[in-house]
Structure formats: C-alpha cells, structure tokens
Amino acid sequence: MSSAADNSVKMWIFDSNDGGARLLRFRSGHSAPPRCIRFYGNGKCILSAGQDRAFRLFSVIQDQQSRELSQRHVAKRAKKLRVKEEEIKLKPVVTFDCAEIRARDWCNVVTCHMDTPQAYVWRLQNFVIGEHVLTPSSSTVTPIKACVISACGNFTILGTEGGWIEKFNLQSGFSRGSYIDTSLAMQCAHDGEVVGLACDARNGFLISAGYQGDIKAWDFKTCKLKSRLDVGKSVTKIAFHRPNGLLATVAGDMVLILFDTVSMKMVRRFEGHTDRITDLCFSEDGKWLISSSMDGTLRIWDISLARQIDAMHVDVSITSISMSPNMDVLATTHVDQNGVYLWVNQSLFSVSTILKIMPVVNMYGMCVCQLFHQQRDLRKNKFRI
C-alpha cells in the first residue's frame, strides 16, 4: 500500500518474473480543491470539477464506481512528451451543466474552462470527453463564462465574457443561432460579461444575466429579445428552478433577489450574508433556496414564507453547494479542502417542522468525507432545518 500528495491510495502486487510491482487497485480524489459540484441523475452521483484540471464522477453509494472522466490518453501523451499529466489536461473547469435525458444518444455534459474561448462536451455514458469543441462565432474572442443545456437535451447555449450568446446542437456540434440585442452598439447580447444562462422546461424562452445587472428574456427558437429587466446592481451568479420558473440572482455580492420569469417582476428579496455569496441552489420542490457565503455561513431560505428558516456556520468557507433530487443529502466543497462534504437533511427524519427563525449553528471540527473512503456514515454530518 502507498499514499501520496495527489490524494490517492494505491495497492501494488509483486507477481512478475523480475520481481517488479504493478498497480492492482486504487482509490483517488481531487489533488486540488474542487470548485464546482452538481448532483447528477437520481442523486447517486456527483459531478465535480477541481483546480487540479480533473473532471470527476463520484458515487455517493459505492466508491468503486467513482472515477475521473477521460481526456483521451493523457498519461500516454504525457509520457511521450515527457511532461506532467497536468500540463496535457484542459484548464480548470469554471462552470458546467448536464442533462440526463439524452445520455444514451450523445454528449450530455458541457464544460467551460478558465480563460478558454471554447467549450467542451462530454459523453457521461462512456466517461470520456466528446468529439466536438464548441467555438462561438463572435468577432471578438473572449473566454466562455456561462453554459446551459436545454430541457430536451438537444441544445446547449454558451455565454462569453464579451457578452456574446450562441446556441449549439449537441449531436452535431454546429451553431444554431446567436442571440443579439439590436439596441446595443456592439451587436451582442449583453454589454459586458454573461454571468448566467437558464432555459425553461418547454424550450419557450432563454434567460440571460449580465454582470452589469441586466436580465433579458429571449425567444428560444427565433433568438429574438422578448423583454428585459434591470436589477440595479451588478449580478454575479444566478440559479433557475424550471418547474416553477423562479430565477434567483446574487445582486451586489451579498443580496439574494428572486424574480418570476413569466411576469419579469421581483417576488422575493433575502438579506443576511455579510460577505460575498459563493453559490446558491434550489431544492427539488422549489420551496427552499440554499446559499453559501465567504462569511462561513450556509443559509436556508423558505420562499413561501419569505424568510430564513435555518443557518449554520462552518470553520472553512463553502465554495460550492448542490442538493440531491431527493432532498436528503446536501453536498458542499470548501476553501483549500480536497474533499466533498455530505450533509443529511434531518427534517426528513423528524416529525415536527420548525417554522420559527433558527439561530446560526456553529459546526466545529467538521469531518471531511474523503472521496476515496470505502464507506461513509452520513449521519455524522447533518444540517438542521
């Protein structure tokens, strides 16, 4: 048995004639902190993108099924060129989107990489990078900052740092139109960086958010602008819930504002974080909005009650969050931590429902769920609602 700084444990066997060792089996995780995680499918798997340039699929049930998605013979090419494998891999993923509906037909994951003007597709069924590289046709080459896959799984829409938005077909990799606001002098979608994209459940409209605080609704098929909304503050991140059509935005880094995408009006406003909000997500039923911040807090907001119902404080700030479709497990990543933390939703196992505002709970000595452990006791890590 051997272990190393790359967050791996390897078992070697000495069965060759010359007495040399060969790798028998191993368990590994990210060698650098992950920066973006999302539950995939029915909640038994987690897609994770790390600063080590690795894109991984982790199984919540069985570690033997966890693996890194292949970037096509990285080890062989690195050995041939006599360089490190990290130098051959793609740059770290900054954001990605996935859809399960067309997983058996073609690529169903799209990733955007740091300072990269192209987006890459992945075929999750084969755990390998796809054959298409999506390059927007904008006259100004800028890095891609946002992506979303349509509800049907046939299209992906990309947004760049220069404000360009373009639609691609996932099966062929061809462009299927650009979203242009004719009122802008630059002939693009936004006057500035595109920070988020969202598509409704019927492919009727596309929602885009610009860093300057403008939110626009586009006709998905004709690519024409339907309506626009000015938040009044810079928007840094968005989250969209397809069933109820609610759009959550991070305005001014510390304020959460919810909009109804049908009427394009503000419906909720949540304040409480004292530092930059790092990530946010909806629960599957759309009743909760969960947000994390650099102030070390994780807050749960009840949308129907329009108030905070729970919060907890951790020693290390949370960088990314994702809630399982069954709403039983919350996954988090933290600053300078290579592991993924799993928290059990205790409200699913209690009879009473707490309706009063709860104080912030300090979680000291937080136990990291290392991704190469064979078994985890999820009941050791709980968040209370």
Short mmCIF file of C-alpha atoms in Angstrom, two decimals:
data_model
loop_
_atom_site.label_atom_id
_atom_site.label_comp_id
_atom_site.label_asym_id
_atom_site.label_seq_id
_atom_site.Cartn_x
_atom_site.Cartn_y
_atom_site.Cartn_z
CA MET A 1 0.00 0.00 0.00
CA SER A 2 1.16 3.53 -0.78
CA SER A 3 -0.21 7.04 -0.49
CA ALA A 4 0.92 10.35 -1.92
CA ALA A 5 0.19 14.06 -2.01
CA ASP A 6 -2.13 13.57 -5.00
CA ASN A 7 -4.89 12.34 -2.65
CA SER A 8 -4.69 8.70 -3.69
CA VAL A 9 -4.19 5.30 -2.07
CA LYS A 10 -2.73 2.55 -4.25
CA MET A 11 -2.28 -1.19 -3.80
CA TRP A 12 0.59 -2.88 -5.62
CA ILE A 13 1.16 -6.55 -6.38
CA PHE A 14 4.52 -8.25 -6.95
CA ASP A 15 3.73 -11.12 -9.31
CA SER A 16 6.06 -10.51 -12.25
CA ASN A 17 9.10 -12.63 -13.06
CA ASP A 18 11.54 -9.80 -12.43
CA GLY A 19 10.03 -9.01 -9.03
CA GLY A 20 8.67 -5.64 -10.10
CA ALA A 21 5.42 -4.21 -8.84
CA ARG A 22 2.29 -3.42 -10.81
CA LEU A 23 -0.78 -1.46 -9.79
CA LEU A 24 -3.60 -3.69 -8.59
CA ARG A 25 -6.27 -1.22 -7.42
CA PHE A 26 -6.51 2.32 -6.15
CA ARG A 27 -8.80 4.98 -4.70
CA SER A 28 -8.29 8.64 -5.55
CA GLY A 29 -9.90 12.04 -5.31
CA HIS A 30 -9.05 15.58 -6.31
CA SER A 31 -5.44 16.58 -5.71
CA ALA A 32 -6.54 20.23 -5.52
CA PRO A 33 -9.74 21.75 -4.08
CA PRO A 34 -12.88 21.26 -6.22
CA ARG A 35 -14.57 24.47 -7.29
CA CYS A 36 -17.89 23.29 -8.74
CA ILE A 37 -20.09 20.29 -7.87
CA ARG A 38 -23.52 19.17 -9.04
CA PHE A 39 -25.65 16.11 -8.34
CA TYR A 40 -26.34 14.07 -11.44
CA GLY A 41 -29.34 11.95 -12.32
CA ASN A 42 -31.20 10.43 -9.38
CA GLY A 43 -28.77 11.80 -6.81
CA LYS A 44 -26.48 8.78 -6.55
CA CYS A 45 -23.62 10.52 -8.36
CA ILE A 46 -21.85 13.87 -8.06
CA LEU A 47 -20.03 15.62 -10.88
CA SER A 48 -17.05 17.55 -9.57
CA ALA A 49 -14.60 19.91 -11.28
CA GLY A 50 -11.38 20.67 -9.44
CA GLN A 51 -8.50 23.07 -9.65
CA ASP A 52 -6.28 20.07 -10.47
CA ARG A 53 -7.78 20.14 -14.01
CA ALA A 54 -9.67 16.91 -13.33
CA PHE A 55 -13.36 16.36 -14.04
CA ARG A 56 -14.66 13.55 -11.84
CA LEU A 57 -17.77 11.50 -11.25
CA PHE A 58 -18.19 10.41 -7.62
CA SER A 59 -20.65 7.80 -6.43
CA VAL A 60 -22.44 8.62 -3.19
CA ILE A 61 -23.31 4.94 -2.68
CA GLN A 62 -20.20 2.98 -3.68
CA ASP A 63 -16.67 4.34 -4.08
CA GLN A 64 -15.72 1.64 -6.57
CA GLN A 65 -17.88 3.44 -9.13
CA SER A 66 -16.08 6.78 -8.70
CA ARG A 67 -13.71 7.74 -11.49
CA GLU A 68 -12.13 10.58 -13.41
CA LEU A 69 -13.56 11.33 -16.84
CA SER A 70 -11.04 10.60 -19.58
CA GLN A 71 -9.46 13.39 -21.61
CA ARG A 72 -8.19 10.92 -24.23
CA HIS A 73 -4.89 9.19 -23.40
CA VAL A 74 -3.48 11.86 -21.09
CA ALA A 75 -0.98 9.52 -19.42
CA LYS A 76 0.26 8.15 -22.74
CA ARG A 77 0.69 11.60 -24.28
CA ALA A 78 2.40 12.96 -21.18
CA LYS A 79 4.86 10.06 -21.15
CA LYS A 80 5.61 10.52 -24.83
CA LEU A 81 6.20 14.26 -24.49
CA ARG A 82 7.97 13.82 -21.12
CA VAL A 83 5.77 16.33 -19.31
CA LYS A 84 3.42 16.15 -16.36
CA GLU A 85 -0.15 14.98 -16.92
CA GLU A 86 -1.50 18.29 -15.58
CA GLU A 87 0.18 20.10 -18.47
CA ILE A 88 -1.69 17.95 -21.01
CA LYS A 89 -5.13 18.28 -19.43
CA LEU A 90 -7.61 21.04 -20.14
CA LYS A 91 -7.62 24.12 -17.94
CA PRO A 92 -9.73 24.01 -14.75
CA VAL A 93 -13.50 23.99 -15.23
CA VAL A 94 -15.21 27.18 -14.05
CA THR A 95 -18.79 26.03 -14.67
CA PHE A 96 -20.67 23.18 -16.32
CA ASP A 97 -24.15 21.88 -17.00
CA CYS A 98 -25.53 18.38 -17.51
CA ALA A 99 -28.75 16.71 -18.66
CA GLU A 100 -29.70 13.08 -18.29
CA ILE A 101 -32.46 12.88 -20.89
CA ARG A 102 -30.13 12.25 -23.88
CA ALA A 103 -27.32 10.46 -22.07
CA ARG A 104 -27.63 7.33 -24.23
CA ASP A 105 -27.73 9.19 -27.54
CA TRP A 106 -24.90 11.76 -27.49
CA CYS A 107 -22.86 14.00 -25.24
CA ASN A 108 -24.84 15.33 -22.30
CA VAL A 109 -22.33 17.44 -20.32
CA VAL A 110 -20.88 20.83 -21.30
CA THR A 111 -17.93 22.44 -19.52
CA CYS A 112 -16.48 25.95 -19.61
CA HIS A 113 -12.82 26.30 -18.74
CA MET A 114 -10.71 29.06 -17.27
CA ASP A 115 -9.55 31.64 -19.86
CA THR A 116 -10.69 29.36 -22.71
CA PRO A 117 -12.78 30.62 -25.67
CA GLN A 118 -14.09 27.11 -26.40
CA ALA A 119 -16.50 24.83 -24.57
CA TYR A 120 -16.09 21.06 -24.42
CA VAL A 121 -18.71 18.31 -24.42
CA TRP A 122 -18.54 15.02 -22.54
CA ARG A 123 -20.27 11.68 -23.01
CA LEU A 124 -21.03 10.60 -19.49
CA GLN A 125 -22.22 7.15 -20.50
CA ASN A 126 -18.67 6.31 -21.63
CA PHE A 127 -16.92 8.60 -19.11
CA VAL A 128 -14.97 10.32 -21.87
CA ILE A 129 -14.66 13.74 -23.47
CA GLY A 130 -16.68 14.19 -26.65
CA GLU A 131 -15.53 14.73 -30.20
CA HIS A 132 -16.94 18.24 -30.61
CA VAL A 133 -15.35 21.50 -29.48
CA LEU A 134 -17.86 24.36 -29.40
CA THR A 135 -16.40 27.69 -30.54
CA PRO A 136 -18.65 30.78 -30.66
CA SER A 137 -18.60 32.76 -33.91
CA SER A 138 -18.15 36.13 -32.22
CA SER A 139 -15.78 38.57 -33.90
CA THR A 140 -14.15 39.22 -30.52
CA VAL A 141 -12.57 36.12 -29.00
CA THR A 142 -13.27 36.06 -25.25
CA PRO A 143 -13.45 33.25 -22.66
CA ILE A 144 -16.73 31.41 -22.16
CA LYS A 145 -18.25 32.13 -18.75
CA ALA A 146 -21.71 30.50 -18.78
CA CYS A 147 -23.45 27.49 -20.29
CA VAL A 148 -26.78 25.71 -20.08
CA ILE A 149 -28.31 22.63 -21.70
CA SER A 150 -31.91 22.82 -22.89
CA ALA A 151 -34.61 20.73 -21.25
CA CYS A 152 -34.85 18.49 -24.32
CA GLY A 153 -31.12 17.74 -24.22
CA ASN A 154 -30.57 18.67 -27.88
CA PHE A 155 -29.04 22.12 -27.49
CA THR A 156 -26.55 23.99 -25.37
CA ILE A 157 -26.25 27.76 -25.09
CA LEU A 158 -22.93 29.46 -24.34
CA GLY A 159 -22.26 32.94 -22.96
CA THR A 160 -18.90 34.70 -23.21
CA GLU A 161 -17.05 37.36 -21.28
CA GLY A 162 -17.67 39.79 -24.13
CA GLY A 163 -21.47 39.47 -23.93
CA TRP A 164 -21.96 37.03 -26.84
CA ILE A 165 -24.60 34.26 -26.57
CA GLU A 166 -24.80 31.44 -29.10
CA LYS A 167 -26.79 28.20 -29.40
CA PHE A 168 -25.23 24.88 -30.49
CA ASN A 169 -26.57 21.45 -31.34
CA LEU A 170 -25.05 18.82 -29.06
CA GLN A 171 -25.32 15.96 -31.56
CA SER A 172 -23.55 17.67 -34.46
CA GLY A 173 -21.70 20.46 -32.68
CA PHE A 174 -23.00 23.02 -35.22
CA SER A 175 -24.16 26.52 -34.36
CA ARG A 176 -27.92 27.07 -34.43
CA GLY A 177 -28.12 30.83 -34.00
CA SER A 178 -26.94 33.79 -31.94
CA TYR A 179 -28.89 35.98 -29.53
CA ILE A 180 -28.29 39.64 -30.42
CA ASP A 181 -29.75 42.76 -28.85
CA THR A 182 -30.06 45.18 -31.77
CA SER A 183 -30.18 48.17 -29.41
CA LEU A 184 -26.55 47.64 -28.42
CA ALA A 185 -23.80 49.22 -30.46
CA MET A 186 -21.58 46.12 -30.22
CA GLN A 187 -24.29 43.85 -31.73
CA CYS A 188 -24.19 41.26 -28.98
CA ALA A 189 -26.48 40.05 -26.20
CA HIS A 190 -25.08 41.97 -23.22
CA ASP A 191 -22.86 44.97 -22.70
CA GLY A 192 -20.40 43.04 -20.57
CA GLU A 193 -19.84 39.56 -19.22
CA VAL A 194 -22.61 36.94 -19.31
CA VAL A 195 -22.70 35.53 -15.78
CA GLY A 196 -25.56 33.05 -16.15
CA LEU A 197 -27.97 31.34 -18.54
CA ALA A 198 -31.22 29.47 -17.94
CA CYS A 199 -33.71 27.69 -20.19
CA ASP A 200 -37.32 26.88 -19.32
CA ALA A 201 -38.84 23.40 -19.34
CA ARG A 202 -40.58 23.79 -22.75
CA ASN A 203 -37.80 25.49 -24.74
CA GLY A 204 -40.01 28.55 -24.93
CA PHE A 205 -37.58 31.18 -23.71
CA LEU A 206 -33.99 31.69 -22.62
CA ILE A 207 -32.97 33.81 -19.64
CA SER A 208 -29.58 35.51 -19.63
CA ALA A 209 -27.97 37.64 -16.93
CA GLY A 210 -25.22 40.18 -17.48
CA TYR A 211 -22.70 41.41 -14.96
CA GLN A 212 -23.96 44.97 -15.43
CA GLY A 213 -27.28 43.98 -13.82
CA ASP A 214 -29.44 43.42 -16.89
CA ILE A 215 -31.61 40.30 -17.15
CA LYS A 216 -33.05 39.50 -20.57
CA ALA A 217 -35.65 37.03 -21.82
CA TRP A 218 -35.21 35.67 -25.35
CA ASP A 219 -37.37 33.58 -27.62
CA PHE A 220 -35.55 30.25 -27.68
CA LYS A 221 -36.26 29.38 -31.33
CA THR A 222 -36.16 32.76 -33.08
CA CYS A 223 -33.37 34.16 -30.86
CA LYS A 224 -35.22 37.49 -30.59
CA LEU A 225 -35.34 39.62 -27.46
CA LYS A 226 -38.72 39.49 -25.68
CA SER A 227 -38.23 41.53 -22.50
CA ARG A 228 -35.57 42.91 -20.23
CA LEU A 229 -35.18 43.82 -16.57
CA ASP A 230 -32.67 45.99 -14.75
CA VAL A 231 -31.69 44.70 -11.31
CA GLY A 232 -29.97 47.94 -10.36
CA LYS A 233 -26.85 46.19 -9.07
CA SER A 234 -24.19 44.01 -10.57
CA VAL A 235 -25.20 40.34 -10.89
CA THR A 236 -22.54 37.74 -10.13
CA LYS A 237 -24.46 34.44 -10.11
CA ILE A 238 -27.90 33.02 -10.89
CA ALA A 239 -29.89 29.86 -10.21
CA PHE A 240 -33.05 28.81 -12.03
CA HIS A 241 -35.82 26.41 -11.00
CA ARG A 242 -37.50 25.09 -14.13
CA PRO A 243 -40.78 23.73 -12.67
CA ASN A 244 -41.89 27.00 -11.05
CA GLY A 245 -39.97 29.46 -13.23
CA LEU A 246 -38.22 31.28 -10.38
CA LEU A 247 -34.86 32.91 -11.03
CA ALA A 248 -32.56 33.61 -8.08
CA THR A 249 -29.82 36.19 -8.57
CA VAL A 250 -26.90 37.33 -6.44
CA ALA A 251 -27.02 41.12 -6.58
CA GLY A 252 -24.22 43.23 -5.19
CA ASP A 253 -22.44 40.08 -3.92
CA MET A 254 -24.47 39.85 -0.68
CA VAL A 255 -28.17 40.17 -1.60
CA LEU A 256 -30.43 37.43 -3.00
CA ILE A 257 -33.25 38.60 -5.29
CA LEU A 258 -35.87 36.26 -6.76
CA PHE A 259 -37.72 37.03 -9.99
CA ASP A 260 -40.73 35.49 -11.67
CA THR A 261 -39.56 34.82 -15.23
CA VAL A 262 -43.12 34.93 -16.63
CA SER A 263 -44.01 38.40 -15.39
CA MET A 264 -40.36 39.52 -15.07
CA LYS A 265 -41.04 41.01 -11.64
CA MET A 266 -39.24 40.72 -8.32
CA VAL A 267 -41.05 38.41 -5.89
CA ARG A 268 -38.57 37.93 -3.01
CA ARG A 269 -35.53 39.63 -1.51
CA PHE A 270 -33.28 37.97 1.07
CA GLU A 271 -30.55 39.66 3.08
CA GLY A 272 -28.34 38.23 5.81
CA HIS A 273 -24.95 37.33 4.40
CA THR A 274 -22.09 39.61 5.44
CA ASP A 275 -19.61 38.59 2.76
CA ARG A 276 -19.54 37.52 -0.88
CA ILE A 277 -22.06 34.78 -1.79
CA THR A 278 -20.21 31.88 -3.37
CA ASP A 279 -23.04 29.63 -4.56
CA LEU A 280 -26.79 29.05 -4.38
CA CYS A 281 -29.24 26.34 -5.37
CA PHE A 282 -32.94 25.47 -5.17
CA SER A 283 -34.39 22.41 -3.55
CA GLU A 284 -36.08 19.99 -5.92
CA ASP A 285 -39.59 21.05 -4.87
CA GLY A 286 -38.70 24.73 -5.22
CA LYS A 287 -39.66 25.62 -1.64
CA TRP A 288 -36.15 26.32 -0.36
CA LEU A 289 -33.29 28.44 -1.58
CA ILE A 290 -29.90 27.49 -0.14
CA SER A 291 -26.97 29.91 -0.26
CA SER A 292 -23.36 29.87 0.93
CA SER A 293 -21.02 32.75 1.59
CA MET A 294 -17.41 33.57 2.36
CA ASP A 295 -18.54 34.59 5.84
CA GLY A 296 -18.67 30.86 6.61
CA THR A 297 -22.45 30.57 6.78
CA LEU A 298 -24.87 28.30 4.97
CA ARG A 299 -28.39 29.72 5.00
CA ILE A 300 -31.70 28.10 4.06
CA TRP A 301 -34.48 30.42 2.94
CA ASP A 302 -38.14 29.43 2.73
CA ILE A 303 -39.53 31.05 -0.42
CA SER A 304 -43.21 30.75 0.50
CA LEU A 305 -42.62 32.18 4.00
CA ALA A 306 -40.21 34.79 2.62
CA ARG A 307 -37.73 34.35 5.45
CA GLN A 308 -34.73 32.40 6.66
CA ILE A 309 -35.61 29.17 8.42
CA ASP A 310 -32.15 27.81 9.24
CA ALA A 311 -28.45 28.63 9.14
CA MET A 312 -25.16 27.16 10.22
CA HIS A 313 -21.59 28.38 10.46
CA VAL A 314 -18.59 26.25 9.43
CA ASP A 315 -14.90 26.70 10.15
CA VAL A 316 -13.94 26.81 6.47
CA SER A 317 -15.97 28.84 3.97
CA ILE A 318 -18.10 26.96 1.44
CA THR A 319 -17.29 27.41 -2.24
CA SER A 320 -19.95 25.27 -3.95
CA ILE A 321 -23.19 23.54 -2.95
CA SER A 322 -25.62 21.11 -4.53
CA MET A 323 -28.73 19.40 -3.18
CA SER A 324 -29.80 15.93 -4.26
CA PRO A 325 -33.08 15.48 -6.15
CA ASN A 326 -34.49 13.52 -3.20
CA MET A 327 -33.60 16.42 -0.88
CA ASP A 328 -31.94 14.04 1.57
CA VAL A 329 -28.27 14.99 1.04
CA LEU A 330 -26.50 18.31 0.59
CA ALA A 331 -23.00 18.28 -0.92
CA THR A 332 -20.54 21.10 -0.24
CA THR A 333 -16.95 21.99 -1.08
CA HIS A 334 -14.75 24.25 0.98
CA VAL A 335 -11.76 26.56 0.64
CA ASP A 336 -8.44 24.66 0.47
CA GLN A 337 -10.17 21.31 1.10
CA ASN A 338 -9.81 18.44 -1.38
CA GLY A 339 -12.84 16.53 -0.16
CA VAL A 340 -16.57 16.81 -0.70
CA TYR A 341 -18.73 17.13 2.41
CA LEU A 342 -22.09 15.37 2.65
CA TRP A 343 -24.81 16.63 4.99
CA VAL A 344 -28.04 14.78 5.79
CA ASN A 345 -31.32 16.68 5.78
CA GLN A 346 -32.51 15.97 9.31
CA SER A 347 -36.00 17.35 8.67
CA LEU A 348 -36.80 14.26 6.59
CA PHE A 349 -36.30 12.09 9.69
CA SER A 350 -38.12 14.23 12.26
CA VAL A 351 -41.85 14.51 12.90
CA SER A 352 -42.09 18.19 13.78
CA THR A 353 -41.49 21.01 11.33
CA ILE A 354 -39.68 24.11 12.52
CA LEU A 355 -41.35 27.31 11.35
CA LYS A 356 -39.53 29.84 13.51
CA ILE A 357 -36.30 31.53 12.53
CA MET A 358 -33.39 29.49 13.86
CA PRO A 359 -30.10 30.98 15.10
CA VAL A 360 -26.83 30.30 13.35
CA VAL A 361 -25.41 26.96 14.48
CA ASN A 362 -21.63 26.63 14.70
CA MET A 363 -20.27 23.38 13.27
CA TYR A 364 -16.80 22.86 14.78
CA GLY A 365 -14.43 20.06 13.95
CA MET A 366 -16.19 19.32 10.70
CA CYS A 367 -15.39 15.84 9.43
CA VAL A 368 -14.30 15.68 5.83
CA CYS A 369 -15.85 12.93 3.73
CA GLN A 370 -12.77 11.88 1.76
CA LEU A 371 -13.85 10.57 -1.59
CA PHE A 372 -11.61 7.51 -1.56
CA HIS A 373 -13.01 6.06 1.69
CA GLN A 374 -14.93 2.85 1.08
CA GLN A 375 -17.82 3.69 3.41
CA ARG A 376 -19.24 6.85 4.96
CA ASP A 377 -21.55 7.35 7.89
CA LEU A 378 -23.75 10.16 6.60
CA ARG A 379 -25.46 10.52 9.95
CA LYS A 380 -22.30 12.08 11.41
CA ASN A 381 -22.83 15.18 9.26
CA LYS A 382 -26.26 16.81 9.46
CA PHE A 383 -27.77 20.15 8.78
CA ARG A 384 -30.85 21.04 10.78
CA ILE A 385 -33.97 22.61 9.25
#
